[in-house]
Short mmCIF file of C-alpha atoms and ligand atoms in Angstrom, two decimals:
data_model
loop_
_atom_site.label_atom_id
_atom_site.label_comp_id
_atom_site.label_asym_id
_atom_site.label_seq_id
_atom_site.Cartn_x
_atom_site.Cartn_y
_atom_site.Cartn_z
CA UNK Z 1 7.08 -0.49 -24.29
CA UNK Z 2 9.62 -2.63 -23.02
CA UNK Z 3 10.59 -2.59 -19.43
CA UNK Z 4 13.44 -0.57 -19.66
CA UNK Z 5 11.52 1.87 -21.47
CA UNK Z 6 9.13 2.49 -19.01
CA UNK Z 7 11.65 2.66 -16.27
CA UNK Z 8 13.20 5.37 -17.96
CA UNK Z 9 10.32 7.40 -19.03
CA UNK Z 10 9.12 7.09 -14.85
CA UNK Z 11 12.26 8.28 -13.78
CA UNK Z 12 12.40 10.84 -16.19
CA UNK Z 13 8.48 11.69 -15.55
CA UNK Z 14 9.10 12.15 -11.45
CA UNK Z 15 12.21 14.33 -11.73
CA UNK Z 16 9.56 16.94 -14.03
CA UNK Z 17 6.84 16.37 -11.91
CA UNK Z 18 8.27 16.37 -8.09
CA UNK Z 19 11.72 18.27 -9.10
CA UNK Z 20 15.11 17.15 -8.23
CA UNK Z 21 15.06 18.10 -4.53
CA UNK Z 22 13.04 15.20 -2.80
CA UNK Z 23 12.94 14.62 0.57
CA UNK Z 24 12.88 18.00 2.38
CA UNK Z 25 9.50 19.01 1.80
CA UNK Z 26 6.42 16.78 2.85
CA UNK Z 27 2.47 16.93 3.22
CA UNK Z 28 1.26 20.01 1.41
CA UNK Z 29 4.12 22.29 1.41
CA UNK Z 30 5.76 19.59 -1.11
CA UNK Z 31 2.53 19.61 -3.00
CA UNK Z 32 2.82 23.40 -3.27
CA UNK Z 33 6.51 22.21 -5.08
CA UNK Z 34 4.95 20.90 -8.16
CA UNK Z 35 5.15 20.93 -11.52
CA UNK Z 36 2.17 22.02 -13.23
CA UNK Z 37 1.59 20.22 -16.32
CA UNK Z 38 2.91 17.15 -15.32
CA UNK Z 39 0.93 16.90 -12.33
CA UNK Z 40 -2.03 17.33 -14.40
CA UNK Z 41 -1.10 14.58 -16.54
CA UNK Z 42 -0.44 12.38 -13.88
CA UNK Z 43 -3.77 12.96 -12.32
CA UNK Z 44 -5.41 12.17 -15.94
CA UNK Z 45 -3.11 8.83 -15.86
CA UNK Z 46 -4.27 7.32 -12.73
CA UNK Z 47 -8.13 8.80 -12.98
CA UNK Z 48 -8.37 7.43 -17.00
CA UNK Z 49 -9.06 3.96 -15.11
CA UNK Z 50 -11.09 4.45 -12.67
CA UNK Z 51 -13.88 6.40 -14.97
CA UNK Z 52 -16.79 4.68 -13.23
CA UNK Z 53 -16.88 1.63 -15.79
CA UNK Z 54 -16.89 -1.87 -13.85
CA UNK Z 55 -17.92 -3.82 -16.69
CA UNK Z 56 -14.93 -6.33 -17.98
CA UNK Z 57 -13.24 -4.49 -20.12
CA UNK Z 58 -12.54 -1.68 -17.89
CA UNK Z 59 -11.17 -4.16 -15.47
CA UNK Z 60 -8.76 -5.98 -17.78
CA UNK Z 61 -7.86 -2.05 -18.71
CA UNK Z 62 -6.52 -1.95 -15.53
CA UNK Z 63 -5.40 -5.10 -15.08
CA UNK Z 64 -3.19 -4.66 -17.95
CA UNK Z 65 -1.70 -1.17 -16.98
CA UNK Z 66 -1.10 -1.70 -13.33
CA UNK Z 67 2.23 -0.46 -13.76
CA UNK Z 68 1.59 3.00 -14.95
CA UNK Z 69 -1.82 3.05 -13.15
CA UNK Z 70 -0.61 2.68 -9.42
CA UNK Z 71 2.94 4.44 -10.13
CA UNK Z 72 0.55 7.58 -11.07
CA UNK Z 73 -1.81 6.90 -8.03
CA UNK Z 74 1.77 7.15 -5.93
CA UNK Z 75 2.95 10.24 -7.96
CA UNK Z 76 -0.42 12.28 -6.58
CA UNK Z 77 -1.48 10.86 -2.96
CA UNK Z 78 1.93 10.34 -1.49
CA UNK Z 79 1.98 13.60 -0.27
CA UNK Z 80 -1.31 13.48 1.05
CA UNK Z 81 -0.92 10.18 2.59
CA UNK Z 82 2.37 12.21 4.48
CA UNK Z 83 0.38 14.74 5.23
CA UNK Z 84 -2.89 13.24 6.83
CA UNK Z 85 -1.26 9.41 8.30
CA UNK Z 86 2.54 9.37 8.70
CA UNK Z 87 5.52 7.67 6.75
CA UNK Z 88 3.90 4.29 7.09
CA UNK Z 89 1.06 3.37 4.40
CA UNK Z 90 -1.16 0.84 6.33
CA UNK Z 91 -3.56 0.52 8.99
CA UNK Z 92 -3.48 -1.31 12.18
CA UNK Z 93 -5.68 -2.56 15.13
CA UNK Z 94 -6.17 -0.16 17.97
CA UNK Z 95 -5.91 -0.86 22.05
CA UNK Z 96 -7.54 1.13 24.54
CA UNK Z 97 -4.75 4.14 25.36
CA UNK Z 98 -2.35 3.43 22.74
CA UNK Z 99 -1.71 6.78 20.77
CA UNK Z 100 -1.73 6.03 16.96
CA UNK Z 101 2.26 6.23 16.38
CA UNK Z 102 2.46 3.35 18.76
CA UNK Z 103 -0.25 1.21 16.78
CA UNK Z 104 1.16 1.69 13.57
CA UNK Z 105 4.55 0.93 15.07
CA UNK Z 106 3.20 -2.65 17.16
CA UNK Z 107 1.38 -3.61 13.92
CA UNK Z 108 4.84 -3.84 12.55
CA UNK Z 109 6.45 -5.23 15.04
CA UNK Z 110 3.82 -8.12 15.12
CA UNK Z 111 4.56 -8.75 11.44
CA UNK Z 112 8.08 -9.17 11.66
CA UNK Z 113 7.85 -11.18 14.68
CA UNK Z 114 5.82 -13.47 12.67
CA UNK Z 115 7.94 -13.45 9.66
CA UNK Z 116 10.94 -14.68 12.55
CA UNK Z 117 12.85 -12.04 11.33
CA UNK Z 118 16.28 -12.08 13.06
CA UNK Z 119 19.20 -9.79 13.54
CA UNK Z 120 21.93 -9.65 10.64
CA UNK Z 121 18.31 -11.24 8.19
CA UNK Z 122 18.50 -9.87 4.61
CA UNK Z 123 14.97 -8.91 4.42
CA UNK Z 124 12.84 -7.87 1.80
CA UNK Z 125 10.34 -5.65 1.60
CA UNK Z 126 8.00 -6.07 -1.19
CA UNK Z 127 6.41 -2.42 -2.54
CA UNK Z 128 7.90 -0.17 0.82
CA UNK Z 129 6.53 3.14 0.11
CA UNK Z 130 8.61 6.22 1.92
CA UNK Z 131 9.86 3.13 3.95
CA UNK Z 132 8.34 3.39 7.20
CA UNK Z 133 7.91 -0.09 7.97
CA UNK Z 134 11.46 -0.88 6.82
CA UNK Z 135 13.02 1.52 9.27
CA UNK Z 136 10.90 0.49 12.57
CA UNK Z 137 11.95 -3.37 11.51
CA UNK Z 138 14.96 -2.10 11.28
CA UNK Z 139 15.24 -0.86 14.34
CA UNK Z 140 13.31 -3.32 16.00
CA UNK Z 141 14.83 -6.49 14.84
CA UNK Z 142 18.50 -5.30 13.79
CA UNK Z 143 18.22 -6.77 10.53
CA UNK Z 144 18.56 -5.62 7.37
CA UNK Z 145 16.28 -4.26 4.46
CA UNK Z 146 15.92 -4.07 1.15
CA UNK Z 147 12.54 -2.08 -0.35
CA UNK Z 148 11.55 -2.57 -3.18
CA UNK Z 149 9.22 -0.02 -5.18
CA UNK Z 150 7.88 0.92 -8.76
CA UNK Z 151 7.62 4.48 -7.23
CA UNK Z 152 10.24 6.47 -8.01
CA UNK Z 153 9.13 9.42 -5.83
CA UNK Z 154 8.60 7.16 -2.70
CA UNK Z 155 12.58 5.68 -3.35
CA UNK Z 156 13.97 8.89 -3.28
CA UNK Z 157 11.86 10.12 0.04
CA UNK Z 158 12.60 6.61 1.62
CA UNK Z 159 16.28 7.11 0.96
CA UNK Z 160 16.19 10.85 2.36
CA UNK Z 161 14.86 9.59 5.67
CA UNK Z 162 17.26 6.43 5.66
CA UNK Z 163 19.91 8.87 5.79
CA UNK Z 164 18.48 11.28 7.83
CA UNK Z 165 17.65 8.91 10.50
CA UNK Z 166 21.06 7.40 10.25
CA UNK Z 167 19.75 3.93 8.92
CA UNK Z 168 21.19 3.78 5.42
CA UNK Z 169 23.71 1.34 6.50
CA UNK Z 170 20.91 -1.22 7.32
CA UNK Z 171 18.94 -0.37 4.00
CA UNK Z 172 18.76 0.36 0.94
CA UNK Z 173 15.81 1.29 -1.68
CA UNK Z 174 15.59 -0.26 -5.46
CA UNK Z 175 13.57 0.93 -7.64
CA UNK Z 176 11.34 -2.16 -9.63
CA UNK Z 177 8.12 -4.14 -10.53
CA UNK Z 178 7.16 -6.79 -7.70
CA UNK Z 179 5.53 -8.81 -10.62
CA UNK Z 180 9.06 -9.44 -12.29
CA UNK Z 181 11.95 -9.11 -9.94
CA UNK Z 182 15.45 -8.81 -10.73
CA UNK Z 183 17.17 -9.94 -7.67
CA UNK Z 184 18.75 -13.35 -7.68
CA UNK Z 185 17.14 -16.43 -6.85
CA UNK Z 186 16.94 -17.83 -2.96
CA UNK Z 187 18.47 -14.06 -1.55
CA UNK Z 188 16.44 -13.16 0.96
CA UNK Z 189 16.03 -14.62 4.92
CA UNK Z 190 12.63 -13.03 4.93
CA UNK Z 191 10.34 -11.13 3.24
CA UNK Z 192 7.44 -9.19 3.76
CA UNK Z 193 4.63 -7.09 2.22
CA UNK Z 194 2.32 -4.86 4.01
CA UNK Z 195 -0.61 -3.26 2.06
CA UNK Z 196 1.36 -3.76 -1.34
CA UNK Z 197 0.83 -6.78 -3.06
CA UNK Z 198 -3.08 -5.95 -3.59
CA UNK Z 199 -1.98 -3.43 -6.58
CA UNK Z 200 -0.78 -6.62 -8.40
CA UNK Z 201 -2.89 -7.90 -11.23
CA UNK Z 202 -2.61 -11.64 -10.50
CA UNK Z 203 -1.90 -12.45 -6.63
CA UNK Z 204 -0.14 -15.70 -8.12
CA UNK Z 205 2.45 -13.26 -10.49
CA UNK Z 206 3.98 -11.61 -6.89
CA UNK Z 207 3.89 -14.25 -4.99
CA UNK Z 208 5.42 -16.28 -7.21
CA UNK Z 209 8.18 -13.48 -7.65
CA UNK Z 210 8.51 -14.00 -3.61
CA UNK Z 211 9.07 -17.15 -3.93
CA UNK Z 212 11.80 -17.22 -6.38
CA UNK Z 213 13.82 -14.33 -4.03
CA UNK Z 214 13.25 -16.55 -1.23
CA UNK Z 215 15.70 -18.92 0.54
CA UNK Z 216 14.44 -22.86 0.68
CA UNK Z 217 13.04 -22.45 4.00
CA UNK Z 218 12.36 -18.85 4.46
CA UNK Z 219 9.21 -17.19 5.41
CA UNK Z 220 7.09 -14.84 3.80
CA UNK Z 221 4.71 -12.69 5.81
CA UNK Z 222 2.21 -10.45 4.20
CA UNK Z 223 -0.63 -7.97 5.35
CA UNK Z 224 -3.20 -8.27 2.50
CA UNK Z 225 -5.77 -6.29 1.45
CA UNK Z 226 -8.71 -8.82 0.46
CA UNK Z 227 -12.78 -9.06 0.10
CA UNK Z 228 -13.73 -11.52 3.16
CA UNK Z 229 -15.88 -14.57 2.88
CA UNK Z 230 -19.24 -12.28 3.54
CA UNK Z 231 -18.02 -10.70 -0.06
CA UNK Z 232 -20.31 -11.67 -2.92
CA UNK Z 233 -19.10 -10.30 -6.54
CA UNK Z 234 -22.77 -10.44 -7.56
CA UNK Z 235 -24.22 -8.49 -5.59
CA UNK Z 236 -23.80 -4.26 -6.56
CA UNK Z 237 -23.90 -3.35 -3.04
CA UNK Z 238 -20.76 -5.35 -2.41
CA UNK Z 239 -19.39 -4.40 -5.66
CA UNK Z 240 -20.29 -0.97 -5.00
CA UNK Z 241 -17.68 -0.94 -1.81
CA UNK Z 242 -15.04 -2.75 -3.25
CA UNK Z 243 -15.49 -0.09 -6.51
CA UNK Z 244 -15.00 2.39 -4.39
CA UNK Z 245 -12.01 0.49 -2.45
CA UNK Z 246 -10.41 0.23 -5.84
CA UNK Z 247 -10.64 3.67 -7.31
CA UNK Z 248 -9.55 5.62 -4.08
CA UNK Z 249 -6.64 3.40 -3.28
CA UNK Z 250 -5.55 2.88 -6.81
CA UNK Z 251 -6.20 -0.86 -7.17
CA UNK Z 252 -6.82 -2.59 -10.09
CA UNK Z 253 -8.68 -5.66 -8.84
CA UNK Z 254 -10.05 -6.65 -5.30
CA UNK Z 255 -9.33 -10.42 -5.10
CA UNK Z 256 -11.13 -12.65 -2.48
CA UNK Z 257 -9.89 -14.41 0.47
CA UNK Z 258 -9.18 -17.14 -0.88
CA UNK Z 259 -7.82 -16.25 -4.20
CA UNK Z 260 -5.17 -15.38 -2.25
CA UNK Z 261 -4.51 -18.11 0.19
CA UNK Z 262 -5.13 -20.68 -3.34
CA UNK Z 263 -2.16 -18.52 -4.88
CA UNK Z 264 -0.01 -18.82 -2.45
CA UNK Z 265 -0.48 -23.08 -2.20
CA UNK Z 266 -0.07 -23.00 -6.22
CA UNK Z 267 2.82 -20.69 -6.10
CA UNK Z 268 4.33 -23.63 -3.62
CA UNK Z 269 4.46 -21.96 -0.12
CA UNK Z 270 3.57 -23.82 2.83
CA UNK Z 271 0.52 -21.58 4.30
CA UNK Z 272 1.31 -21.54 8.38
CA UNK Z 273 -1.22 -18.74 9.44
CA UNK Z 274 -4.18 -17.67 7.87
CA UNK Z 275 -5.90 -14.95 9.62
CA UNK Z 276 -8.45 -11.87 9.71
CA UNK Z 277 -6.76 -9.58 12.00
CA UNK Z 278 -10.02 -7.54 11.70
CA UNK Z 279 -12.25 -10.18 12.46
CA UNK Z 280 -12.38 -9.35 16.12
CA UNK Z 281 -13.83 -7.66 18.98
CA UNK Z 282 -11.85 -4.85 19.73
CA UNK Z 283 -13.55 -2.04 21.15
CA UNK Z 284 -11.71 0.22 18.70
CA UNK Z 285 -12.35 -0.49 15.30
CA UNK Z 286 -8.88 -0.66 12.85
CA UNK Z 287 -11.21 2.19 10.38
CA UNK Z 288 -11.43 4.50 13.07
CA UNK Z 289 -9.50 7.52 12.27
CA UNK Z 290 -11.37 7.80 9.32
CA UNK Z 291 -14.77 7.74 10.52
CA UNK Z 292 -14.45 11.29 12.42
CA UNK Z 293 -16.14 9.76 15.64
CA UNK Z 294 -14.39 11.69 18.21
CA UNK Z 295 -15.24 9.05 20.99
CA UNK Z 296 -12.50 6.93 19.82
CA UNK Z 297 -9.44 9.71 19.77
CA UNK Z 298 -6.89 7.91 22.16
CA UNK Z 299 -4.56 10.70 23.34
CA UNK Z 300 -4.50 14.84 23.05
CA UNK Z 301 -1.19 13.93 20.85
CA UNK Z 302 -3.52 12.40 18.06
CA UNK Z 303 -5.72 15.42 17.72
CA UNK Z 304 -4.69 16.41 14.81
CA UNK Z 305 -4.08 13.24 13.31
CA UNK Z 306 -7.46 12.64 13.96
CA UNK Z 307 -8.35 15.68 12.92
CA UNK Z 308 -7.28 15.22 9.37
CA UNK Z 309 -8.26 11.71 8.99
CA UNK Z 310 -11.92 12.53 9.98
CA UNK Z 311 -14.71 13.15 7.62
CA UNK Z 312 -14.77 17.05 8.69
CA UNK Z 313 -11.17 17.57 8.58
CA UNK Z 314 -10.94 16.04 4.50
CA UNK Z 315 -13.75 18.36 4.02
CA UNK Z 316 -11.18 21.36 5.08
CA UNK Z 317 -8.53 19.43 3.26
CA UNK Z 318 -10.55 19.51 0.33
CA UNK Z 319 -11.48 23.08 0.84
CA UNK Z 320 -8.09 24.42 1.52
CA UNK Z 321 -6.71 22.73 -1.49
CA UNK Z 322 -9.32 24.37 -3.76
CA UNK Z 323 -8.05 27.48 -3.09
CA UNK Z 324 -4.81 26.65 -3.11
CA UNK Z 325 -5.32 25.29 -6.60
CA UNK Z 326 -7.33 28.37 -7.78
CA UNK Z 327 -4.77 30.77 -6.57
CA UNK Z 328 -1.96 28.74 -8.42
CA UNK Z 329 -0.07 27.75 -4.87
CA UNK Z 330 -1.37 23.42 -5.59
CA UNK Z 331 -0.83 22.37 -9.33
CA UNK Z 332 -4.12 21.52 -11.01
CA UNK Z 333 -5.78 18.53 -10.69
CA UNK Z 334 -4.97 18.34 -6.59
CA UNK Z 335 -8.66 18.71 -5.79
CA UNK Z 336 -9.16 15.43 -7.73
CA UNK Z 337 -6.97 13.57 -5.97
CA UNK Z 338 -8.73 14.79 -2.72
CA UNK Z 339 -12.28 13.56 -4.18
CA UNK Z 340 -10.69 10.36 -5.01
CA UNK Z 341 -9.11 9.48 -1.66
CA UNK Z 342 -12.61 10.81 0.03
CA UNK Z 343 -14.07 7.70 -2.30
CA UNK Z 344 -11.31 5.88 -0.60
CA UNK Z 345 -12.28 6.78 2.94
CA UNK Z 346 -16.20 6.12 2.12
CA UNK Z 347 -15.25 2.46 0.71
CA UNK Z 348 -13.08 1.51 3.43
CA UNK Z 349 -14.99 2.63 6.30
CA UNK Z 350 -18.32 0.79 4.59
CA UNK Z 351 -15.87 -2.24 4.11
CA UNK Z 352 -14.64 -2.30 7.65
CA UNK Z 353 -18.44 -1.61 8.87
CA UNK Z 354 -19.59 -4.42 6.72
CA UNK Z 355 -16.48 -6.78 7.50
CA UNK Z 356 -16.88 -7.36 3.60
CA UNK Z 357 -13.28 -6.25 3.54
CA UNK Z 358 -9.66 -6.15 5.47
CA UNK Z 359 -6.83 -4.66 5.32
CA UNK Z 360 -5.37 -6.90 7.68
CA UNK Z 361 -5.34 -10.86 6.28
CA UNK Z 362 -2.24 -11.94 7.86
CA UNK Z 363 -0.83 -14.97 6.16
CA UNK Z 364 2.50 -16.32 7.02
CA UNK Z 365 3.95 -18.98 4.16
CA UNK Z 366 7.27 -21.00 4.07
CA UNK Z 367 9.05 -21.65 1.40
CA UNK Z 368 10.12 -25.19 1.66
CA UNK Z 369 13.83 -26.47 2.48
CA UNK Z 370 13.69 -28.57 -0.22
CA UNK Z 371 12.00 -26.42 -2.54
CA UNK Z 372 12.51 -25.19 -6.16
CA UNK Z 373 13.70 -21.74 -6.53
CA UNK Z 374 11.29 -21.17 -9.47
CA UNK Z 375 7.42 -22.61 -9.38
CA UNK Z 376 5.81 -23.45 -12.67
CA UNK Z 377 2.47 -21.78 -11.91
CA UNK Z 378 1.18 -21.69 -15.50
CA UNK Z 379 -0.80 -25.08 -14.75
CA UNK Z 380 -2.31 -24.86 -12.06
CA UNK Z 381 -5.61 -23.29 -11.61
CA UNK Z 382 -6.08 -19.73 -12.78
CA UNK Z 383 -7.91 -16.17 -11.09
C1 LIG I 1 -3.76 1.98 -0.82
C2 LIG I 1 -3.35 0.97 0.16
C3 LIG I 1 -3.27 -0.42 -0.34
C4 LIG I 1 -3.05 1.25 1.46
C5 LIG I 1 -3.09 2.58 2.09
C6 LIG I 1 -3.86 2.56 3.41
C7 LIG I 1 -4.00 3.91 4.10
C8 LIG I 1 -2.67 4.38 4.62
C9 LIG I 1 -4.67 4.99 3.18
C10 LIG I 1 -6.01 4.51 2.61
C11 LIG I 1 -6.87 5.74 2.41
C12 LIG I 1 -5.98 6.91 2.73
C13 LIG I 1 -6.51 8.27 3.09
C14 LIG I 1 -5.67 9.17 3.74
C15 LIG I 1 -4.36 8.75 4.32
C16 LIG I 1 -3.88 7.35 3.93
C17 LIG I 1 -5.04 6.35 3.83
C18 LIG I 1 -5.73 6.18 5.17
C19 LIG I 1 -6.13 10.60 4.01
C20 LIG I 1 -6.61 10.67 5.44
C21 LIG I 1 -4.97 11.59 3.80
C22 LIG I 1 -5.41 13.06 3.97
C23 LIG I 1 -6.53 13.37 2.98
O1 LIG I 1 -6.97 14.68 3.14
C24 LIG I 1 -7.72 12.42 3.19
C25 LIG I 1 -7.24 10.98 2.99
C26 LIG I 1 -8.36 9.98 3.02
C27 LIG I 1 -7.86 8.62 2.59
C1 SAM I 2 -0.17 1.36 0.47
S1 SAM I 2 1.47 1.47 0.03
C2 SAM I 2 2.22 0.55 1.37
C3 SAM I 2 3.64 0.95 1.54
C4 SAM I 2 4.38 0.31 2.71
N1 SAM I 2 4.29 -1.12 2.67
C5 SAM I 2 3.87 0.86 4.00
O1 SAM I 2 3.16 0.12 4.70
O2 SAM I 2 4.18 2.00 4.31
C6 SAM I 2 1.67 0.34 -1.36
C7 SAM I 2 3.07 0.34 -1.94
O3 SAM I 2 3.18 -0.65 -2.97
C8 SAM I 2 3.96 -0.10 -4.03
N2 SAM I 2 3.66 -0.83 -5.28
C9 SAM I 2 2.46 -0.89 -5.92
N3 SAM I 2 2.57 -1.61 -7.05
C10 SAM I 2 3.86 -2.03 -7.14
C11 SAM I 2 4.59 -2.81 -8.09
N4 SAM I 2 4.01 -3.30 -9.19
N5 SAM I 2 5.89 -3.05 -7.84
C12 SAM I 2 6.51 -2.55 -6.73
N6 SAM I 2 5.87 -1.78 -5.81
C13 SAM I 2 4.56 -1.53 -6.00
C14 SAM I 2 3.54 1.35 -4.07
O4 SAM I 2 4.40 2.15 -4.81
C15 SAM I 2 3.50 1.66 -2.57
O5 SAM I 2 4.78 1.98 -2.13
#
């Protein structure tokens, strides 16, 4: 199906499936919104992938419909993510006191102080889900943004709130595929991806893309999701966690550390940091919310954050949902999606535990002044 094609058929596939009113309903009262059948069907898409099978062929499955597979993965936890974290789709670190609003928010902040993003910056923000992030740099910097997406549910929310919180002027939300870009070469001051550019299927294929959309000189900063150096592929514990990573968060490969800082060399960025955000000793582990371990809960404001986050409070998620689905008020297939992100929670948690995996690799790359809009990465070494 050619790209247009599929564009098309997503639109088309989110207006049945979410409705044409997006926006005004989040969490579970916009689940109770949905259309029946095609909720089932995008439950069927993104769970057809994730059947249990790690053996090679399942992975180049995925590998090969990363598209479809994390645009259906966005279609069916979006509202949960709303509904149990906030409007922005990442972790962070945590300090003594700090509620969890205020962590999100500095984690942010810290990014796009190390991108050197500037007032008046075209920035762009590569995979922005409802656009969280994009608003708080936004706000923070006075710059402005441009998210991109292959989720057609998450554009229309992000626009809602752009509007809503009187930002559209300094944003704007397109919808496309991070691993073939349509913007012009050497656009954007800045760009920046936070949680994102794990869903791709070859690191080297987005951050190439970023590259191109770059101006000579620009910087890139990125949040990645990777396996750490303690990560060994052969061994089915390990593989075991980052399974379960995969399948819960709708990812089609976990890459290693340094598959990622080798594709951004070969993709010809300048690597200036190169750092495990996680790898610390905070008293407050960046997993926290979702271990239930009440010891941690900051502030009387994140109770019921916390609450829902924890492993009691998914149980009652879970359990409310059942019934919700058996009396017809959730469309079928919801409890599904609630045993899949509880995989999610398991893997990440024995990840973070482990340190076999972050969330948090913080690279910062520059694109050089002289550079080449387009890098020829076909020759150089492979995934
Ligand atoms: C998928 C990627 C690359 C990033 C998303 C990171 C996090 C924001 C999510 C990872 C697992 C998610 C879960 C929830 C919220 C968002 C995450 C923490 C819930 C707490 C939402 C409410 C449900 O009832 C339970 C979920 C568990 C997993
Ligand atoms: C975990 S969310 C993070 C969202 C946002 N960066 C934040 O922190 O709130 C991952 C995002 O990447 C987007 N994404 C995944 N694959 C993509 C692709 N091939 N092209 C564009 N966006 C993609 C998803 O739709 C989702 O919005």
């Amino acid at each position: 199906m050619s790209e247009t094609e599929l564009r098309k058929r997503q639109a088309q596939f989110t207006r049945e499936l979410h409705g044409d009113e997006i926006g005004k309903k989040t969490g579970l009262s916009a689940l109770m919104s949905k259309n029946n059948t095609a909720q089932k069907e995008a439950v069927q898409k993104y769970l057809k992938h994730w059947d249990g099978k790690t053996d090679k062929d399942a992975e180049e499955r995925r590998l090969e419909d990363y598209n479809e597979a994390t645009h259906s993965y966005y279609n069916v936890v979006t509202d949960f993510y709303e509904y149990g974290w906030g409007s922005s789709f990442h972790f962070s670190r945590f300090y003594q006191g700090e509620s969890f609003a205020a962590s999100i928010a500095r984690h942010e902040h810290y990014l796009a102080y190390k991108a050197g993003i500037q007032k008046d910056d075209l920035v762009l923000d590569v995979g922005c889900g409802v656009g969280g992030p994009a608003r708080e740099i936004a706000r923070f910097t006075g710059c402005n943004v441009i998210g991109l997406n292959n989720n057609d549910y998450q554009i229309a929310k992000a626009k809602y709130y752009a509007k809503k919180f009187n930002l559209s002027d300094q944003m704007d939300f397109v919808k496309g595929d991070f691993m073939h870009m349509d913007f012009e070469e050497n656009t954007f001051d800045r760009v920046y991806a936070i949680e994102a550019t794990c869903h791709a299927p070859k690191l080297e294929g987005v951050y190439s893309e970023i590259y191109k959309v770059l101006k000579p000189g620009g910087t890139f900063a990125v949040y990645e999701w990777v396996m750490t150096d303690k990560y060994d592929e052969n061994n089915a514990e390990h593989r075991k966690i980052a399974y379960e990573i995969e399948l819960g968060d709708g990812i089609p490969k976990m890459f290693h550390v340094d598959v990622a800082r080798k594709a951004l060399k070969n993709c010809g960025f300048e690597v200036l940091v190169s750092e495990d955000l996680a790898d610390n000793d905070d008293e407050i582990p960046w997993y926290y919310p979702l271990t239930g371990e009440w010891k941690y809960v900051q502030n009387l404001a994140n109770l019921a954050t916390f609450f829902r986050t924890s492993y009691l409070g998914r149980q009652f998620t879970t359990a409310m949902v059942t019934v919700m689905e058996k009396l017809g008020l959730a469309p079928e297939g919801s409890k599904e999606v609630t045993a899949a992100l509880e995989n999610a929670a398991v893997g990440l948690v024995a990840g973070g535990k482990s340190k076999l995996f972050t969330p948090m690799m913080l690279f910062v790359a520059k694109k050089p002044k002289e550079a080449e809009a387009s890098p020829d990465t076909s020759k150089k070494a492979t995934q």
